[in-house]
Amino acid sequence: MPGFVLLMRPRDDGDETMRIGFTVTKKIGNAVVRNRMKRRLRALARELLAERGVAGADHVLIGRNGGVERDYALLRTELGKAFRKVTPQSTSDTTPANSPSHAKAATPAKAGAQLGKRP
């Protein structure tokens, strides 16, 4: 189980700014543990968001059990994989939106990524 979940939702408001939020529930531990987890998530985002994030989208990293004890390099690798999963495919793809291959893109990634769509 990965140490986090990545949610990404395009804002579709014309602003290309990437935004990020962090959350860790009380189930993870006391305030010291939760704050440590948030610091690790912030450091990961600082390293990878600018180069791998989706422009014009909101990103949320949700800390999970075991994320504090997990090796930082492993978390960094998992976040890189999660960003690859939520990054939109190139515009040259001519697959229709209702095809089965498009439905696969919305499934959660093994690294904990999820792609959300606005209703």
Short mmCIF file of N, CA and C in Angstrom, two decimals:
data_model
loop_
_atom_site.label_atom_id
_atom_site.label_comp_id
_atom_site.label_asym_id
_atom_site.label_seq_id
_atom_site.Cartn_x
_atom_site.Cartn_y
_atom_site.Cartn_z
N MET A 1 0.85 -1.19 0.00
CA MET A 1 0.00 0.00 0.00
C MET A 1 0.89 1.24 0.00
N PRO A 2 0.62 2.18 -0.90
CA PRO A 2 1.43 3.39 -0.96
C PRO A 2 1.19 4.28 0.25
N GLY A 3 2.11 5.22 0.47
CA GLY A 3 2.01 6.11 1.62
C GLY A 3 1.13 7.31 1.38
N PHE A 4 0.51 7.40 0.22
CA PHE A 4 -0.35 8.55 -0.09
C PHE A 4 -1.29 8.20 -1.23
N VAL A 5 -2.25 9.09 -1.45
CA VAL A 5 -3.14 9.03 -2.61
C VAL A 5 -3.04 10.39 -3.28
N LEU A 6 -2.93 10.40 -4.59
CA LEU A 6 -2.89 11.65 -5.35
C LEU A 6 -4.21 11.80 -6.09
N LEU A 7 -4.88 12.91 -5.85
CA LEU A 7 -6.09 13.25 -6.60
C LEU A 7 -5.77 14.45 -7.47
N MET A 8 -6.27 14.46 -8.71
CA MET A 8 -6.05 15.57 -9.61
C MET A 8 -7.35 15.86 -10.33
N ARG A 9 -7.70 17.13 -10.38
CA ARG A 9 -8.91 17.53 -11.09
C ARG A 9 -8.63 18.80 -11.88
N PRO A 10 -8.82 18.76 -13.20
CA PRO A 10 -8.66 19.98 -14.00
C PRO A 10 -9.72 21.00 -13.61
N ARG A 11 -9.32 22.27 -13.54
CA ARG A 11 -10.26 23.33 -13.15
C ARG A 11 -11.04 23.85 -14.35
N ASP A 12 -10.48 23.81 -15.53
CA ASP A 12 -11.14 24.30 -16.75
C ASP A 12 -11.62 25.74 -16.61
N ASP A 13 -10.78 26.58 -15.99
CA ASP A 13 -11.14 27.99 -15.84
C ASP A 13 -10.21 28.91 -16.62
N GLY A 14 -9.33 28.34 -17.43
CA GLY A 14 -8.43 29.15 -18.25
C GLY A 14 -7.15 29.54 -17.54
N ASP A 15 -7.06 29.33 -16.24
CA ASP A 15 -5.86 29.67 -15.47
C ASP A 15 -4.93 28.46 -15.47
N GLU A 16 -3.70 28.64 -15.91
CA GLU A 16 -2.75 27.53 -16.01
C GLU A 16 -1.99 27.26 -14.71
N THR A 17 -2.35 27.92 -13.63
CA THR A 17 -1.67 27.74 -12.35
C THR A 17 -1.97 26.36 -11.78
N MET A 18 -0.91 25.68 -11.30
CA MET A 18 -1.09 24.40 -10.62
C MET A 18 -1.26 24.69 -9.13
N ARG A 19 -2.26 24.08 -8.54
CA ARG A 19 -2.47 24.24 -7.09
C ARG A 19 -2.33 22.88 -6.43
N ILE A 20 -1.91 22.90 -5.16
CA ILE A 20 -1.74 21.65 -4.43
C ILE A 20 -2.26 21.81 -3.00
N GLY A 21 -2.85 20.73 -2.50
CA GLY A 21 -3.33 20.70 -1.13
C GLY A 21 -2.87 19.41 -0.48
N PHE A 22 -2.78 19.43 0.85
CA PHE A 22 -2.31 18.27 1.60
C PHE A 22 -3.30 17.98 2.71
N THR A 23 -3.53 16.72 2.97
CA THR A 23 -4.40 16.34 4.07
C THR A 23 -3.93 15.01 4.65
N VAL A 24 -4.00 14.93 5.98
CA VAL A 24 -3.66 13.70 6.70
C VAL A 24 -4.68 13.57 7.82
N THR A 25 -5.38 12.45 7.88
CA THR A 25 -6.44 12.29 8.87
C THR A 25 -5.88 11.93 10.24
N LYS A 26 -6.73 12.07 11.25
CA LYS A 26 -6.34 11.73 12.62
C LYS A 26 -6.10 10.24 12.79
N LYS A 27 -6.59 9.43 11.86
CA LYS A 27 -6.37 7.99 11.94
C LYS A 27 -4.89 7.64 11.79
N ILE A 28 -4.12 8.52 11.17
CA ILE A 28 -2.70 8.28 10.93
C ILE A 28 -1.91 8.36 12.23
N GLY A 29 -2.29 9.26 13.11
CA GLY A 29 -1.56 9.42 14.37
C GLY A 29 -1.84 10.76 15.01
N ASN A 30 -1.05 11.08 16.02
CA ASN A 30 -1.24 12.35 16.71
C ASN A 30 -0.72 13.51 15.85
N ALA A 31 -0.79 14.72 16.37
CA ALA A 31 -0.44 15.91 15.59
C ALA A 31 1.02 15.87 15.12
N VAL A 32 1.90 15.35 15.93
CA VAL A 32 3.31 15.29 15.55
C VAL A 32 3.50 14.40 14.32
N VAL A 33 2.85 13.25 14.32
CA VAL A 33 2.96 12.32 13.19
C VAL A 33 2.31 12.91 11.95
N ARG A 34 1.13 13.50 12.12
CA ARG A 34 0.44 14.09 10.96
C ARG A 34 1.25 15.23 10.35
N ASN A 35 1.83 16.08 11.19
CA ASN A 35 2.64 17.19 10.68
C ASN A 35 3.90 16.69 9.98
N ARG A 36 4.50 15.63 10.50
CA ARG A 36 5.68 15.05 9.85
C ARG A 36 5.31 14.53 8.47
N MET A 37 4.16 13.88 8.38
CA MET A 37 3.70 13.36 7.09
C MET A 37 3.44 14.51 6.12
N LYS A 38 2.82 15.58 6.58
CA LYS A 38 2.57 16.74 5.70
C LYS A 38 3.87 17.37 5.24
N ARG A 39 4.88 17.43 6.12
CA ARG A 39 6.18 17.98 5.70
C ARG A 39 6.80 17.13 4.61
N ARG A 40 6.69 15.81 4.73
CA ARG A 40 7.23 14.92 3.70
C ARG A 40 6.48 15.12 2.38
N LEU A 41 5.15 15.24 2.44
CA LEU A 41 4.36 15.45 1.23
C LEU A 41 4.71 16.79 0.58
N ARG A 42 4.91 17.83 1.39
CA ARG A 42 5.28 19.14 0.84
C ARG A 42 6.63 19.07 0.14
N ALA A 43 7.59 18.37 0.77
CA ALA A 43 8.92 18.25 0.16
C ALA A 43 8.83 17.50 -1.17
N LEU A 44 8.03 16.44 -1.21
CA LEU A 44 7.84 15.69 -2.46
C LEU A 44 7.23 16.58 -3.53
N ALA A 45 6.22 17.33 -3.16
CA ALA A 45 5.55 18.21 -4.13
C ALA A 45 6.49 19.30 -4.63
N ARG A 46 7.32 19.83 -3.73
CA ARG A 46 8.28 20.85 -4.13
C ARG A 46 9.23 20.31 -5.20
N GLU A 47 9.61 19.05 -5.07
CA GLU A 47 10.54 18.45 -6.02
C GLU A 47 9.90 18.12 -7.36
N LEU A 48 8.66 17.62 -7.34
CA LEU A 48 8.10 17.03 -8.56
C LEU A 48 6.94 17.80 -9.20
N LEU A 49 6.24 18.63 -8.46
CA LEU A 49 5.03 19.25 -9.00
C LEU A 49 5.32 20.13 -10.21
N ALA A 50 6.35 20.95 -10.15
CA ALA A 50 6.62 21.89 -11.24
C ALA A 50 6.90 21.19 -12.56
N GLU A 51 7.58 20.05 -12.52
CA GLU A 51 7.94 19.38 -13.76
C GLU A 51 6.94 18.33 -14.21
N ARG A 52 6.16 17.77 -13.27
CA ARG A 52 5.26 16.66 -13.64
C ARG A 52 3.78 16.94 -13.38
N GLY A 53 3.47 18.04 -12.72
CA GLY A 53 2.07 18.35 -12.44
C GLY A 53 1.33 18.75 -13.70
N VAL A 54 0.02 18.80 -13.60
CA VAL A 54 -0.83 19.16 -14.73
C VAL A 54 -1.20 20.64 -14.60
N ALA A 55 -0.86 21.42 -15.63
CA ALA A 55 -1.15 22.85 -15.62
C ALA A 55 -2.66 23.06 -15.60
N GLY A 56 -3.11 24.02 -14.80
CA GLY A 56 -4.53 24.34 -14.73
C GLY A 56 -5.34 23.32 -13.94
N ALA A 57 -4.68 22.61 -13.02
CA ALA A 57 -5.38 21.57 -12.27
C ALA A 57 -5.10 21.72 -10.78
N ASP A 58 -6.01 21.17 -9.98
CA ASP A 58 -5.82 21.10 -8.54
C ASP A 58 -5.31 19.70 -8.22
N HIS A 59 -4.28 19.62 -7.40
CA HIS A 59 -3.70 18.35 -6.97
C HIS A 59 -3.88 18.26 -5.46
N VAL A 60 -4.23 17.10 -4.96
CA VAL A 60 -4.36 16.88 -3.53
C VAL A 60 -3.61 15.61 -3.17
N LEU A 61 -2.71 15.73 -2.20
CA LEU A 61 -1.99 14.57 -1.68
C LEU A 61 -2.59 14.22 -0.33
N ILE A 62 -3.07 12.99 -0.20
CA ILE A 62 -3.69 12.52 1.03
C ILE A 62 -2.74 11.50 1.65
N GLY A 63 -2.24 11.82 2.84
CA GLY A 63 -1.33 10.91 3.54
C GLY A 63 -2.04 9.67 4.02
N ARG A 64 -1.39 8.53 3.92
CA ARG A 64 -1.95 7.25 4.33
C ARG A 64 -1.06 6.60 5.38
N ASN A 65 -1.60 5.58 6.04
CA ASN A 65 -0.83 4.83 7.04
C ASN A 65 0.47 4.32 6.43
N GLY A 66 1.52 4.40 7.17
CA GLY A 66 2.81 3.90 6.71
C GLY A 66 3.61 4.90 5.92
N GLY A 67 3.04 6.02 5.60
CA GLY A 67 3.75 7.02 4.81
C GLY A 67 4.90 7.67 5.55
N VAL A 68 4.78 7.76 6.87
CA VAL A 68 5.83 8.38 7.67
C VAL A 68 7.04 7.45 7.76
N GLU A 69 6.79 6.16 7.91
CA GLU A 69 7.88 5.20 8.04
C GLU A 69 8.49 4.81 6.69
N ARG A 70 7.80 5.08 5.62
CA ARG A 70 8.23 4.67 4.29
C ARG A 70 9.47 5.46 3.87
N ASP A 71 10.35 4.81 3.14
CA ASP A 71 11.57 5.43 2.65
C ASP A 71 11.21 6.60 1.73
N TYR A 72 11.91 7.74 1.90
CA TYR A 72 11.61 8.93 1.13
C TYR A 72 11.82 8.69 -0.37
N ALA A 73 12.88 7.99 -0.72
CA ALA A 73 13.15 7.72 -2.14
C ALA A 73 12.02 6.89 -2.75
N LEU A 74 11.48 5.95 -1.99
CA LEU A 74 10.37 5.14 -2.48
C LEU A 74 9.11 6.00 -2.66
N LEU A 75 8.85 6.91 -1.71
CA LEU A 75 7.72 7.83 -1.85
C LEU A 75 7.88 8.70 -3.10
N ARG A 76 9.11 9.16 -3.34
CA ARG A 76 9.38 10.01 -4.51
C ARG A 76 9.10 9.23 -5.80
N THR A 77 9.53 7.98 -5.84
CA THR A 77 9.28 7.13 -7.01
C THR A 77 7.79 6.92 -7.21
N GLU A 78 7.07 6.64 -6.11
CA GLU A 78 5.62 6.42 -6.21
C GLU A 78 4.90 7.68 -6.68
N LEU A 79 5.34 8.85 -6.20
CA LEU A 79 4.70 10.09 -6.64
C LEU A 79 4.96 10.34 -8.12
N GLY A 80 6.16 10.04 -8.58
CA GLY A 80 6.46 10.16 -10.01
C GLY A 80 5.55 9.29 -10.84
N LYS A 81 5.33 8.04 -10.40
CA LYS A 81 4.41 7.14 -11.10
C LYS A 81 2.99 7.67 -11.06
N ALA A 82 2.59 8.20 -9.91
CA ALA A 82 1.23 8.73 -9.77
C ALA A 82 1.02 9.91 -10.71
N PHE A 83 2.01 10.80 -10.83
CA PHE A 83 1.89 11.92 -11.76
C PHE A 83 1.79 11.43 -13.20
N ARG A 84 2.52 10.40 -13.55
CA ARG A 84 2.41 9.86 -14.92
C ARG A 84 1.02 9.31 -15.17
N LYS A 85 0.40 8.71 -14.15
CA LYS A 85 -0.94 8.14 -14.31
C LYS A 85 -2.00 9.23 -14.51
N VAL A 86 -1.86 10.36 -13.83
CA VAL A 86 -2.90 11.39 -13.92
C VAL A 86 -2.63 12.41 -15.02
N THR A 87 -1.45 12.37 -15.63
CA THR A 87 -1.14 13.31 -16.71
C THR A 87 -1.97 12.95 -17.93
N PRO A 88 -2.67 13.92 -18.52
CA PRO A 88 -3.47 13.63 -19.71
C PRO A 88 -2.59 13.15 -20.86
N GLN A 89 -3.16 12.29 -21.68
CA GLN A 89 -2.45 11.78 -22.85
C GLN A 89 -2.31 12.90 -23.87
N SER A 90 -1.42 12.71 -24.84
CA SER A 90 -1.20 13.72 -25.86
C SER A 90 -2.47 13.96 -26.67
N THR A 91 -2.58 15.15 -27.25
CA THR A 91 -3.77 15.50 -28.01
C THR A 91 -3.84 14.78 -29.34
N SER A 92 -2.76 14.11 -29.75
CA SER A 92 -2.78 13.39 -31.03
C SER A 92 -3.55 12.08 -30.92
N ASP A 93 -3.94 11.69 -29.70
CA ASP A 93 -4.72 10.47 -29.50
C ASP A 93 -6.13 10.69 -30.05
N THR A 94 -6.55 9.83 -30.96
CA THR A 94 -7.86 9.99 -31.59
C THR A 94 -8.88 9.01 -31.04
N THR A 95 -8.61 8.44 -29.85
CA THR A 95 -9.54 7.50 -29.25
C THR A 95 -10.78 8.24 -28.77
N PRO A 96 -11.98 7.78 -29.08
CA PRO A 96 -13.19 8.45 -28.62
C PRO A 96 -13.30 8.41 -27.10
N ALA A 97 -13.96 9.41 -26.54
CA ALA A 97 -14.07 9.54 -25.09
C ALA A 97 -14.86 8.40 -24.46
N ASN A 98 -15.74 7.74 -25.20
CA ASN A 98 -16.55 6.68 -24.61
C ASN A 98 -16.00 5.28 -24.89
N SER A 99 -14.78 5.20 -25.38
CA SER A 99 -14.19 3.89 -25.66
C SER A 99 -13.68 3.25 -24.37
N PRO A 100 -13.54 1.93 -24.35
CA PRO A 100 -13.04 1.24 -23.16
C PRO A 100 -11.63 1.67 -22.76
N SER A 101 -10.78 2.04 -23.71
CA SER A 101 -9.42 2.44 -23.35
C SER A 101 -9.43 3.76 -22.59
N HIS A 102 -10.40 4.64 -22.86
CA HIS A 102 -10.49 5.89 -22.13
C HIS A 102 -10.96 5.63 -20.70
N ALA A 103 -11.81 4.67 -20.51
CA ALA A 103 -12.30 4.35 -19.16
C ALA A 103 -11.17 3.83 -18.29
N LYS A 104 -10.17 3.18 -18.88
CA LYS A 104 -9.04 2.69 -18.10
C LYS A 104 -8.26 3.84 -17.48
N ALA A 105 -8.17 4.98 -18.14
CA ALA A 105 -7.39 6.10 -17.65
C ALA A 105 -7.94 6.65 -16.34
N ALA A 106 -9.20 6.43 -16.04
CA ALA A 106 -9.79 6.97 -14.83
C ALA A 106 -9.67 6.03 -13.64
N THR A 107 -9.07 4.85 -13.82
CA THR A 107 -8.92 3.93 -12.71
C THR A 107 -7.76 4.35 -11.83
N PRO A 108 -7.80 4.06 -10.54
CA PRO A 108 -6.71 4.45 -9.65
C PRO A 108 -5.40 3.78 -10.04
N ALA A 109 -4.33 4.51 -9.89
CA ALA A 109 -3.01 3.99 -10.20
C ALA A 109 -2.51 3.14 -9.03
N LYS A 110 -1.60 2.25 -9.34
CA LYS A 110 -1.04 1.41 -8.28
C LYS A 110 -0.28 2.24 -7.27
N ALA A 111 0.25 3.38 -7.69
CA ALA A 111 1.00 4.24 -6.77
C ALA A 111 0.07 5.12 -5.95
N GLY A 112 -1.22 4.97 -6.10
CA GLY A 112 -2.16 5.71 -5.28
C GLY A 112 -2.78 6.90 -5.98
N ALA A 113 -2.67 7.01 -7.28
CA ALA A 113 -3.21 8.16 -7.99
C ALA A 113 -4.66 7.91 -8.37
N GLN A 114 -5.41 8.98 -8.40
CA GLN A 114 -6.78 8.93 -8.88
C GLN A 114 -7.02 10.14 -9.74
N LEU A 115 -7.76 9.95 -10.80
CA LEU A 115 -8.07 11.04 -11.70
C LEU A 115 -9.53 11.36 -11.51
N GLY A 116 -9.81 12.55 -11.05
CA GLY A 116 -11.20 12.93 -10.82
C GLY A 116 -11.73 13.77 -11.97
N LYS A 117 -13.00 13.63 -12.26
CA LYS A 117 -13.65 14.43 -13.29
C LYS A 117 -14.74 15.25 -12.63
N ARG A 118 -14.90 16.46 -13.09
CA ARG A 118 -15.97 17.29 -12.56
C ARG A 118 -17.31 16.79 -13.04
N PRO A 119 -18.32 16.83 -12.18
CA PRO A 119 -19.66 16.38 -12.61
C PRO A 119 -20.28 17.31 -13.61
#
